[in-house]
Amino acid sequence: MIQGLLLALVAGSLVSMQNVFNSKVNEHTGSWATTALVLGMGFAASLTFGLIFEGGRLFSLENMKPWYWISGAIGVGVVICLTLGIRLLGPTYAISIVLISQLGSALLWDSMGWLGLNKVPFTSQQLLGVLVIVGGILVFKLGGGRVHQAASEETNETSSCKIKNEARGA
């Protein structure tokens, strides 16, 4: 269990760090170029480390359900949404919302037994945990200074215009 906790902590730190890097790359390129770069480099790194640590077993994919193959395409949505969300909201606020969404989705999938997961009963403690996190994020967002919020809103409006232009292909 300790190993799982440590790995989850490292993963969370790496995700946050990657999102900051992605948003900085996005400032110099665009959302689609950032996504291609991030996922392309991730593919190269995964392939290299997979071959080093697993060798030929890396491509042993028997008994895999066909719908599992779309997970790479889901990654495109993750990177696009995160880079644009961070640009509009800032890293801390965007990642906080992502965490709530992840926790809520995982709770739903567990309690419904979706995606091949073992069904876990939904409890009031789980709901309370999610609500406490939502409350913490509301305190975090609403507790900011007015001067910082005004500057942030101005930046968000500029970013919003840039995102709309990117979406139109301009």
Short mmCIF file of N, CA and C in Angstrom, two decimals:
data_model
loop_
_atom_site.label_atom_id
_atom_site.label_comp_id
_atom_site.label_asym_id
_atom_site.label_seq_id
_atom_site.Cartn_x
_atom_site.Cartn_y
_atom_site.Cartn_z
N MET A 1 0.81 -1.19 0.00
CA MET A 1 0.00 0.00 0.00
C MET A 1 0.86 1.27 0.00
N ILE A 2 1.94 1.26 0.76
CA ILE A 2 2.83 2.42 0.82
C ILE A 2 3.39 2.72 -0.57
N GLN A 3 3.77 1.66 -1.28
CA GLN A 3 4.32 1.85 -2.62
C GLN A 3 3.28 2.49 -3.54
N GLY A 4 2.03 2.05 -3.45
CA GLY A 4 0.96 2.63 -4.25
C GLY A 4 0.74 4.10 -3.93
N LEU A 5 0.79 4.45 -2.64
CA LEU A 5 0.64 5.85 -2.24
C LEU A 5 1.77 6.71 -2.78
N LEU A 6 2.99 6.20 -2.69
CA LEU A 6 4.15 6.96 -3.20
C LEU A 6 4.05 7.15 -4.71
N LEU A 7 3.68 6.08 -5.42
CA LEU A 7 3.55 6.19 -6.88
C LEU A 7 2.45 7.18 -7.25
N ALA A 8 1.34 7.18 -6.52
CA ALA A 8 0.25 8.13 -6.80
C ALA A 8 0.70 9.56 -6.53
N LEU A 9 1.48 9.78 -5.47
CA LEU A 9 1.99 11.12 -5.19
C LEU A 9 2.95 11.59 -6.28
N VAL A 10 3.82 10.71 -6.73
CA VAL A 10 4.75 11.07 -7.81
C VAL A 10 3.98 11.36 -9.08
N ALA A 11 2.98 10.52 -9.39
CA ALA A 11 2.18 10.73 -10.61
C ALA A 11 1.47 12.08 -10.57
N GLY A 12 0.90 12.43 -9.44
CA GLY A 12 0.22 13.71 -9.32
C GLY A 12 1.17 14.88 -9.53
N SER A 13 2.36 14.77 -8.96
CA SER A 13 3.36 15.83 -9.15
C SER A 13 3.79 15.93 -10.60
N LEU A 14 3.99 14.77 -11.24
CA LEU A 14 4.41 14.77 -12.64
C LEU A 14 3.32 15.34 -13.55
N VAL A 15 2.07 15.01 -13.28
CA VAL A 15 0.96 15.53 -14.09
C VAL A 15 0.91 17.05 -13.98
N SER A 16 1.03 17.56 -12.75
CA SER A 16 1.00 19.02 -12.58
C SER A 16 2.17 19.68 -13.29
N MET A 17 3.35 19.09 -13.17
CA MET A 17 4.53 19.66 -13.82
C MET A 17 4.37 19.60 -15.34
N GLN A 18 3.88 18.48 -15.86
CA GLN A 18 3.69 18.36 -17.30
C GLN A 18 2.70 19.39 -17.82
N ASN A 19 1.64 19.64 -17.06
CA ASN A 19 0.64 20.62 -17.50
C ASN A 19 1.20 22.03 -17.55
N VAL A 20 2.07 22.37 -16.62
CA VAL A 20 2.71 23.69 -16.67
C VAL A 20 3.61 23.77 -17.91
N PHE A 21 4.40 22.72 -18.15
CA PHE A 21 5.24 22.70 -19.34
C PHE A 21 4.40 22.80 -20.61
N ASN A 22 3.31 22.03 -20.65
CA ASN A 22 2.43 22.05 -21.83
C ASN A 22 1.88 23.45 -22.08
N SER A 23 1.47 24.13 -21.01
CA SER A 23 0.92 25.47 -21.21
C SER A 23 1.99 26.44 -21.70
N LYS A 24 3.24 26.25 -21.28
CA LYS A 24 4.32 27.12 -21.76
C LYS A 24 4.64 26.83 -23.23
N VAL A 25 4.62 25.56 -23.62
CA VAL A 25 4.82 25.21 -25.03
C VAL A 25 3.69 25.80 -25.86
N ASN A 26 2.47 25.72 -25.33
CA ASN A 26 1.29 26.22 -26.02
C ASN A 26 1.37 27.72 -26.27
N GLU A 27 2.05 28.46 -25.39
CA GLU A 27 2.21 29.90 -25.59
C GLU A 27 3.03 30.20 -26.83
N HIS A 28 3.91 29.29 -27.23
CA HIS A 28 4.80 29.52 -28.37
C HIS A 28 4.34 28.83 -29.64
N THR A 29 3.46 27.86 -29.52
CA THR A 29 2.97 27.16 -30.71
C THR A 29 1.47 27.32 -30.77
N GLY A 30 0.76 26.27 -30.62
CA GLY A 30 -0.69 26.26 -30.58
C GLY A 30 -1.12 24.99 -29.89
N SER A 31 -2.41 24.84 -29.67
CA SER A 31 -2.91 23.69 -28.94
C SER A 31 -2.64 22.37 -29.65
N TRP A 32 -2.83 22.35 -30.96
CA TRP A 32 -2.64 21.09 -31.69
C TRP A 32 -1.16 20.74 -31.82
N ALA A 33 -0.32 21.73 -32.02
CA ALA A 33 1.12 21.47 -32.08
C ALA A 33 1.61 20.98 -30.72
N THR A 34 1.12 21.58 -29.65
CA THR A 34 1.49 21.16 -28.31
C THR A 34 1.08 19.72 -28.07
N THR A 35 -0.14 19.38 -28.45
CA THR A 35 -0.64 18.03 -28.26
C THR A 35 0.18 17.02 -29.05
N ALA A 36 0.47 17.33 -30.30
CA ALA A 36 1.28 16.42 -31.12
C ALA A 36 2.68 16.24 -30.52
N LEU A 37 3.26 17.33 -30.07
CA LEU A 37 4.59 17.27 -29.48
C LEU A 37 4.58 16.45 -28.19
N VAL A 38 3.63 16.73 -27.31
CA VAL A 38 3.55 16.03 -26.02
C VAL A 38 3.31 14.54 -26.22
N LEU A 39 2.32 14.20 -27.02
CA LEU A 39 2.00 12.80 -27.21
C LEU A 39 3.06 12.08 -28.05
N GLY A 40 3.66 12.78 -29.00
CA GLY A 40 4.74 12.17 -29.79
C GLY A 40 5.96 11.86 -28.94
N MET A 41 6.34 12.82 -28.09
CA MET A 41 7.48 12.58 -27.20
C MET A 41 7.14 11.50 -26.17
N GLY A 42 5.90 11.49 -25.71
CA GLY A 42 5.46 10.44 -24.79
C GLY A 42 5.52 9.07 -25.44
N PHE A 43 5.13 8.99 -26.71
CA PHE A 43 5.21 7.72 -27.44
C PHE A 43 6.65 7.25 -27.55
N ALA A 44 7.54 8.16 -27.95
CA ALA A 44 8.95 7.81 -28.10
C ALA A 44 9.55 7.34 -26.77
N ALA A 45 9.24 8.06 -25.70
CA ALA A 45 9.78 7.68 -24.38
C ALA A 45 9.19 6.35 -23.92
N SER A 46 7.89 6.16 -24.10
CA SER A 46 7.25 4.91 -23.69
C SER A 46 7.80 3.73 -24.47
N LEU A 47 7.96 3.90 -25.77
CA LEU A 47 8.51 2.82 -26.59
C LEU A 47 9.93 2.48 -26.16
N THR A 48 10.75 3.49 -25.95
CA THR A 48 12.14 3.26 -25.54
C THR A 48 12.21 2.54 -24.20
N PHE A 49 11.53 3.08 -23.18
CA PHE A 49 11.57 2.44 -21.86
C PHE A 49 10.90 1.08 -21.87
N GLY A 50 9.81 0.93 -22.63
CA GLY A 50 9.15 -0.36 -22.73
C GLY A 50 10.06 -1.42 -23.31
N LEU A 51 10.79 -1.08 -24.36
CA LEU A 51 11.73 -2.04 -24.95
C LEU A 51 12.86 -2.37 -23.99
N ILE A 52 13.34 -1.38 -23.26
CA ILE A 52 14.43 -1.62 -22.29
C ILE A 52 13.96 -2.53 -21.16
N PHE A 53 12.81 -2.24 -20.58
CA PHE A 53 12.37 -2.97 -19.39
C PHE A 53 11.54 -4.22 -19.67
N GLU A 54 10.85 -4.26 -20.81
CA GLU A 54 9.98 -5.41 -21.10
C GLU A 54 10.41 -6.20 -22.32
N GLY A 55 11.23 -5.63 -23.15
CA GLY A 55 11.69 -6.33 -24.35
C GLY A 55 10.53 -6.71 -25.25
N GLY A 56 10.54 -7.93 -25.75
CA GLY A 56 9.53 -8.41 -26.67
C GLY A 56 8.15 -8.53 -26.06
N ARG A 57 8.07 -8.63 -24.74
CA ARG A 57 6.76 -8.73 -24.07
C ARG A 57 5.96 -7.45 -24.19
N LEU A 58 6.61 -6.37 -24.60
CA LEU A 58 5.95 -5.07 -24.73
C LEU A 58 4.73 -5.15 -25.65
N PHE A 59 4.81 -5.96 -26.67
CA PHE A 59 3.75 -6.01 -27.67
C PHE A 59 2.85 -7.24 -27.51
N SER A 60 2.83 -7.83 -26.34
CA SER A 60 1.95 -8.95 -26.05
C SER A 60 0.59 -8.38 -25.64
N LEU A 61 -0.33 -8.34 -26.59
CA LEU A 61 -1.61 -7.66 -26.38
C LEU A 61 -2.82 -8.59 -26.50
N GLU A 62 -2.61 -9.88 -26.19
CA GLU A 62 -3.73 -10.82 -26.31
C GLU A 62 -4.82 -10.49 -25.30
N ASN A 63 -6.03 -10.90 -25.63
CA ASN A 63 -7.19 -10.78 -24.75
C ASN A 63 -7.51 -9.34 -24.33
N MET A 64 -7.14 -8.39 -25.15
CA MET A 64 -7.45 -7.00 -24.84
C MET A 64 -8.75 -6.63 -25.57
N LYS A 65 -9.66 -6.03 -24.83
CA LYS A 65 -10.94 -5.66 -25.45
C LYS A 65 -10.71 -4.56 -26.48
N PRO A 66 -11.41 -4.60 -27.60
CA PRO A 66 -11.17 -3.63 -28.68
C PRO A 66 -11.35 -2.18 -28.26
N TRP A 67 -12.28 -1.89 -27.35
CA TRP A 67 -12.51 -0.50 -26.97
C TRP A 67 -11.40 0.07 -26.10
N TYR A 68 -10.48 -0.76 -25.60
CA TYR A 68 -9.33 -0.24 -24.85
C TYR A 68 -8.36 0.49 -25.78
N TRP A 69 -8.45 0.23 -27.07
CA TRP A 69 -7.53 0.83 -28.03
C TRP A 69 -7.74 2.33 -28.20
N ILE A 70 -8.88 2.85 -27.75
CA ILE A 70 -9.14 4.29 -27.93
C ILE A 70 -8.49 5.16 -26.86
N SER A 71 -7.81 4.55 -25.90
CA SER A 71 -7.24 5.35 -24.81
C SER A 71 -6.24 6.39 -25.31
N GLY A 72 -5.52 6.11 -26.37
CA GLY A 72 -4.60 7.10 -26.93
C GLY A 72 -5.34 8.31 -27.47
N ALA A 73 -6.48 8.06 -28.09
CA ALA A 73 -7.29 9.18 -28.60
C ALA A 73 -7.86 10.00 -27.45
N ILE A 74 -8.16 9.35 -26.34
CA ILE A 74 -8.63 10.07 -25.16
C ILE A 74 -7.53 11.01 -24.68
N GLY A 75 -6.27 10.58 -24.80
CA GLY A 75 -5.14 11.41 -24.40
C GLY A 75 -5.09 12.73 -25.16
N VAL A 76 -5.51 12.71 -26.42
CA VAL A 76 -5.56 13.95 -27.20
C VAL A 76 -6.54 14.93 -26.54
N GLY A 77 -7.69 14.44 -26.16
CA GLY A 77 -8.67 15.29 -25.48
C GLY A 77 -8.14 15.82 -24.16
N VAL A 78 -7.43 14.97 -23.43
CA VAL A 78 -6.87 15.39 -22.15
C VAL A 78 -5.89 16.54 -22.34
N VAL A 79 -4.95 16.39 -23.26
CA VAL A 79 -3.93 17.43 -23.45
C VAL A 79 -4.55 18.72 -23.98
N ILE A 80 -5.42 18.63 -24.97
CA ILE A 80 -6.07 19.83 -25.52
C ILE A 80 -6.86 20.56 -24.43
N CYS A 81 -7.71 19.84 -23.73
CA CYS A 81 -8.55 20.48 -22.72
C CYS A 81 -7.72 21.07 -21.59
N LEU A 82 -6.67 20.37 -21.18
CA LEU A 82 -5.85 20.90 -20.09
C LEU A 82 -5.06 22.13 -20.50
N THR A 83 -4.46 22.11 -21.68
CA THR A 83 -3.67 23.28 -22.08
C THR A 83 -4.57 24.51 -22.24
N LEU A 84 -5.73 24.33 -22.82
CA LEU A 84 -6.64 25.46 -22.98
C LEU A 84 -7.23 25.88 -21.63
N GLY A 85 -7.57 24.92 -20.78
CA GLY A 85 -8.09 25.24 -19.45
C GLY A 85 -7.08 25.98 -18.60
N ILE A 86 -5.83 25.57 -18.66
CA ILE A 86 -4.79 26.26 -17.90
C ILE A 86 -4.59 27.67 -18.43
N ARG A 87 -4.66 27.82 -19.73
CA ARG A 87 -4.50 29.16 -20.31
C ARG A 87 -5.63 30.08 -19.84
N LEU A 88 -6.84 29.57 -19.74
CA LEU A 88 -7.98 30.40 -19.36
C LEU A 88 -8.13 30.60 -17.85
N LEU A 89 -7.75 29.59 -17.07
CA LEU A 89 -7.99 29.65 -15.63
C LEU A 89 -6.74 29.77 -14.78
N GLY A 90 -5.60 29.44 -15.35
CA GLY A 90 -4.37 29.37 -14.56
C GLY A 90 -4.17 27.93 -14.09
N PRO A 91 -2.92 27.55 -13.81
CA PRO A 91 -2.62 26.15 -13.48
C PRO A 91 -3.33 25.62 -12.23
N THR A 92 -3.29 26.36 -11.14
CA THR A 92 -3.81 25.82 -9.88
C THR A 92 -5.32 25.62 -9.95
N TYR A 93 -6.03 26.60 -10.45
CA TYR A 93 -7.49 26.50 -10.52
C TYR A 93 -7.91 25.42 -11.51
N ALA A 94 -7.28 25.37 -12.68
CA ALA A 94 -7.63 24.37 -13.68
C ALA A 94 -7.36 22.96 -13.17
N ILE A 95 -6.19 22.74 -12.57
CA ILE A 95 -5.87 21.41 -12.06
C ILE A 95 -6.79 21.02 -10.92
N SER A 96 -7.20 21.98 -10.10
CA SER A 96 -8.14 21.69 -9.02
C SER A 96 -9.46 21.17 -9.58
N ILE A 97 -9.93 21.81 -10.63
CA ILE A 97 -11.18 21.37 -11.25
C ILE A 97 -10.99 20.00 -11.90
N VAL A 98 -9.84 19.79 -12.52
CA VAL A 98 -9.54 18.48 -13.11
C VAL A 98 -9.57 17.40 -12.04
N LEU A 99 -9.00 17.68 -10.87
CA LEU A 99 -8.98 16.69 -9.79
C LEU A 99 -10.39 16.35 -9.32
N ILE A 100 -11.25 17.36 -9.20
CA ILE A 100 -12.64 17.09 -8.83
C ILE A 100 -13.31 16.21 -9.88
N SER A 101 -13.07 16.55 -11.14
CA SER A 101 -13.66 15.77 -12.22
C SER A 101 -13.16 14.33 -12.21
N GLN A 102 -11.85 14.16 -12.00
CA GLN A 102 -11.28 12.81 -11.94
C GLN A 102 -11.88 12.03 -10.78
N LEU A 103 -11.94 12.64 -9.63
CA LEU A 103 -12.46 11.96 -8.45
C LEU A 103 -13.93 11.60 -8.63
N GLY A 104 -14.71 12.54 -9.13
CA GLY A 104 -16.12 12.26 -9.36
C GLY A 104 -16.34 11.16 -10.39
N SER A 105 -15.57 11.21 -11.47
CA SER A 105 -15.69 10.17 -12.50
C SER A 105 -15.27 8.81 -11.98
N ALA A 106 -14.15 8.77 -11.26
CA ALA A 106 -13.68 7.50 -10.70
C ALA A 106 -14.69 6.92 -9.71
N LEU A 107 -15.29 7.80 -8.92
CA LEU A 107 -16.31 7.38 -7.96
C LEU A 107 -17.51 6.79 -8.70
N LEU A 108 -17.92 7.44 -9.77
CA LEU A 108 -19.05 6.94 -10.57
C LEU A 108 -18.71 5.59 -11.20
N TRP A 109 -17.52 5.49 -11.82
CA TRP A 109 -17.14 4.23 -12.48
C TRP A 109 -17.02 3.09 -11.47
N ASP A 110 -16.45 3.38 -10.30
CA ASP A 110 -16.33 2.35 -9.27
C ASP A 110 -17.70 1.90 -8.79
N SER A 111 -18.56 2.87 -8.48
CA SER A 111 -19.86 2.51 -7.91
C SER A 111 -20.78 1.83 -8.93
N MET A 112 -20.57 2.12 -10.21
CA MET A 112 -21.39 1.48 -11.25
C MET A 112 -20.74 0.21 -11.82
N GLY A 113 -19.46 0.02 -11.52
CA GLY A 113 -18.75 -1.14 -12.06
C GLY A 113 -18.49 -1.02 -13.56
N TRP A 114 -18.37 0.20 -14.05
CA TRP A 114 -18.13 0.43 -15.48
C TRP A 114 -16.68 0.18 -15.86
N LEU A 115 -16.44 0.04 -17.14
CA LEU A 115 -15.09 -0.14 -17.71
C LEU A 115 -14.37 -1.36 -17.15
N GLY A 116 -15.13 -2.37 -16.77
CA GLY A 116 -14.54 -3.61 -16.28
C GLY A 116 -14.07 -3.55 -14.83
N LEU A 117 -14.43 -2.51 -14.09
CA LEU A 117 -14.02 -2.39 -12.69
C LEU A 117 -14.94 -3.22 -11.80
N ASN A 118 -14.40 -3.64 -10.67
CA ASN A 118 -15.25 -4.30 -9.67
C ASN A 118 -16.17 -3.25 -9.07
N LYS A 119 -17.44 -3.60 -8.92
CA LYS A 119 -18.41 -2.66 -8.39
C LYS A 119 -18.15 -2.43 -6.90
N VAL A 120 -18.00 -1.15 -6.54
CA VAL A 120 -17.76 -0.75 -5.15
C VAL A 120 -18.97 0.05 -4.68
N PRO A 121 -19.56 -0.31 -3.54
CA PRO A 121 -20.75 0.41 -3.08
C PRO A 121 -20.45 1.89 -2.83
N PHE A 122 -21.38 2.74 -3.23
CA PHE A 122 -21.27 4.18 -3.02
C PHE A 122 -21.66 4.49 -1.58
N THR A 123 -20.84 5.29 -0.89
CA THR A 123 -21.13 5.62 0.50
C THR A 123 -21.25 7.13 0.68
N SER A 124 -21.89 7.51 1.78
CA SER A 124 -22.02 8.94 2.07
C SER A 124 -20.66 9.56 2.38
N GLN A 125 -19.71 8.77 2.91
CA GLN A 125 -18.36 9.29 3.18
C GLN A 125 -17.66 9.68 1.88
N GLN A 126 -17.88 8.91 0.83
CA GLN A 126 -17.28 9.25 -0.47
C GLN A 126 -17.86 10.56 -0.99
N LEU A 127 -19.16 10.70 -0.91
CA LEU A 127 -19.80 11.94 -1.35
C LEU A 127 -19.30 13.12 -0.52
N LEU A 128 -19.20 12.94 0.78
CA LEU A 128 -18.70 14.00 1.65
C LEU A 128 -17.27 14.39 1.28
N GLY A 129 -16.44 13.41 0.96
CA GLY A 129 -15.07 13.69 0.55
C GLY A 129 -15.02 14.56 -0.70
N VAL A 130 -15.83 14.24 -1.69
CA VAL A 130 -15.87 15.04 -2.91
C VAL A 130 -16.38 16.45 -2.61
N LEU A 131 -17.40 16.56 -1.78
CA LEU A 131 -17.95 17.87 -1.44
C LEU A 131 -16.94 18.72 -0.66
N VAL A 132 -16.14 18.11 0.19
CA VAL A 132 -15.10 18.85 0.93
C VAL A 132 -14.07 19.40 -0.04
N ILE A 133 -13.68 18.60 -1.03
CA ILE A 133 -12.72 19.06 -2.02
C ILE A 133 -13.31 20.21 -2.84
N VAL A 134 -14.56 20.08 -3.26
CA VAL A 134 -15.23 21.16 -4.00
C VAL A 134 -15.26 22.42 -3.14
N GLY A 135 -15.60 22.28 -1.87
CA GLY A 135 -15.62 23.43 -0.96
C GLY A 135 -14.25 24.07 -0.85
N GLY A 136 -13.20 23.26 -0.77
CA GLY A 136 -11.85 23.80 -0.69
C GLY A 136 -11.48 24.60 -1.92
N ILE A 137 -11.88 24.12 -3.06
CA ILE A 137 -11.58 24.84 -4.30
C ILE A 137 -12.36 26.15 -4.38
N LEU A 138 -13.61 26.13 -3.91
CA LEU A 138 -14.39 27.37 -3.87
C LEU A 138 -13.74 28.39 -2.94
N VAL A 139 -13.27 27.94 -1.78
CA VAL A 139 -12.57 28.85 -0.86
C VAL A 139 -11.32 29.38 -1.52
N PHE A 140 -10.58 28.51 -2.19
CA PHE A 140 -9.35 28.91 -2.88
C PHE A 140 -9.65 29.97 -3.94
N LYS A 141 -10.66 29.74 -4.77
CA LYS A 141 -10.96 30.65 -5.87
C LYS A 141 -11.59 31.95 -5.37
N LEU A 142 -12.54 31.85 -4.47
CA LEU A 142 -13.26 33.03 -4.01
C LEU A 142 -12.45 33.84 -3.00
N GLY A 143 -11.42 33.26 -2.42
CA GLY A 143 -10.63 33.95 -1.41
C GLY A 143 -9.49 34.77 -1.97
N GLY A 144 -9.32 34.80 -3.30
CA GLY A 144 -8.23 35.55 -3.91
C GLY A 144 -8.45 37.05 -3.81
N GLY A 145 -7.35 37.81 -3.92
CA GLY A 145 -7.44 39.27 -3.86
C GLY A 145 -8.10 39.85 -5.10
N ARG A 146 -8.75 40.98 -4.94
CA ARG A 146 -9.46 41.62 -6.06
C ARG A 146 -8.52 42.09 -7.15
N VAL A 147 -7.35 42.61 -6.79
CA VAL A 147 -6.41 43.10 -7.80
C VAL A 147 -5.93 41.96 -8.67
N HIS A 148 -5.61 40.82 -8.02
CA HIS A 148 -5.15 39.65 -8.77
C HIS A 148 -6.25 39.12 -9.67
N GLN A 149 -7.49 39.11 -9.17
CA GLN A 149 -8.61 38.61 -9.96
C GLN A 149 -8.84 39.47 -11.19
N ALA A 150 -8.73 40.79 -11.05
CA ALA A 150 -8.95 41.67 -12.20
C ALA A 150 -7.90 41.43 -13.26
N ALA A 151 -6.64 41.29 -12.86
CA ALA A 151 -5.56 41.01 -13.82
C ALA A 151 -5.78 39.65 -14.47
N SER A 152 -6.22 38.69 -13.68
CA SER A 152 -6.46 37.35 -14.20
C SER A 152 -7.60 37.35 -15.22
N GLU A 153 -8.67 38.10 -14.92
CA GLU A 153 -9.80 38.16 -15.85
C GLU A 153 -9.39 38.81 -17.16
N GLU A 154 -8.53 39.84 -17.10
CA GLU A 154 -8.06 40.49 -18.32
C GLU A 154 -7.23 39.51 -19.15
N THR A 155 -6.37 38.74 -18.49
CA THR A 155 -5.57 37.74 -19.17
C THR A 155 -6.46 36.67 -19.79
N ASN A 156 -7.50 36.27 -19.05
CA ASN A 156 -8.41 35.24 -19.55
C ASN A 156 -9.16 35.72 -20.79
N GLU A 157 -9.55 37.00 -20.83
CA GLU A 157 -10.24 37.52 -22.00
C GLU A 157 -9.31 37.51 -23.21
N THR A 158 -8.06 37.88 -23.03
CA THR A 158 -7.09 37.85 -24.12
C THR A 158 -6.87 36.43 -24.59
N SER A 159 -6.73 35.49 -23.64
CA SER A 159 -6.53 34.08 -23.99
C SER A 159 -7.74 33.53 -24.71
N SER A 160 -8.94 33.93 -24.26
CA SER A 160 -10.16 33.46 -24.88
C SER A 160 -10.22 33.86 -26.35
N CYS A 161 -9.82 35.09 -26.65
CA CYS A 161 -9.81 35.54 -28.04
C CYS A 161 -8.81 34.72 -28.86
N LYS A 162 -7.63 34.45 -28.31
CA LYS A 162 -6.61 33.67 -29.00
C LYS A 162 -7.11 32.24 -29.27
N ILE A 163 -7.79 31.65 -28.27
CA ILE A 163 -8.32 30.29 -28.44
C ILE A 163 -9.39 30.26 -29.52
N LYS A 164 -10.25 31.26 -29.55
CA LYS A 164 -11.29 31.31 -30.58
C LYS A 164 -10.66 31.45 -31.96
N ASN A 165 -9.60 32.25 -32.06
CA ASN A 165 -8.91 32.39 -33.34
C ASN A 165 -8.26 31.08 -33.77
N GLU A 166 -7.66 30.35 -32.82
CA GLU A 166 -7.05 29.06 -33.13
C GLU A 166 -8.10 28.08 -33.63
N ALA A 167 -9.26 28.08 -32.98
CA ALA A 167 -10.33 27.15 -33.35
C ALA A 167 -10.82 27.44 -34.77
N ARG A 168 -10.79 28.72 -35.17
CA ARG A 168 -11.22 29.07 -36.53
C ARG A 168 -10.12 28.84 -37.54
N GLY A 169 -8.91 28.53 -37.05
CA GLY A 169 -7.80 28.28 -37.98
C GLY A 169 -7.08 29.55 -38.38
N ALA A 170 -7.31 30.65 -37.67
CA ALA A 170 -6.66 31.93 -38.01
C ALA A 170 -5.26 31.98 -37.47
#
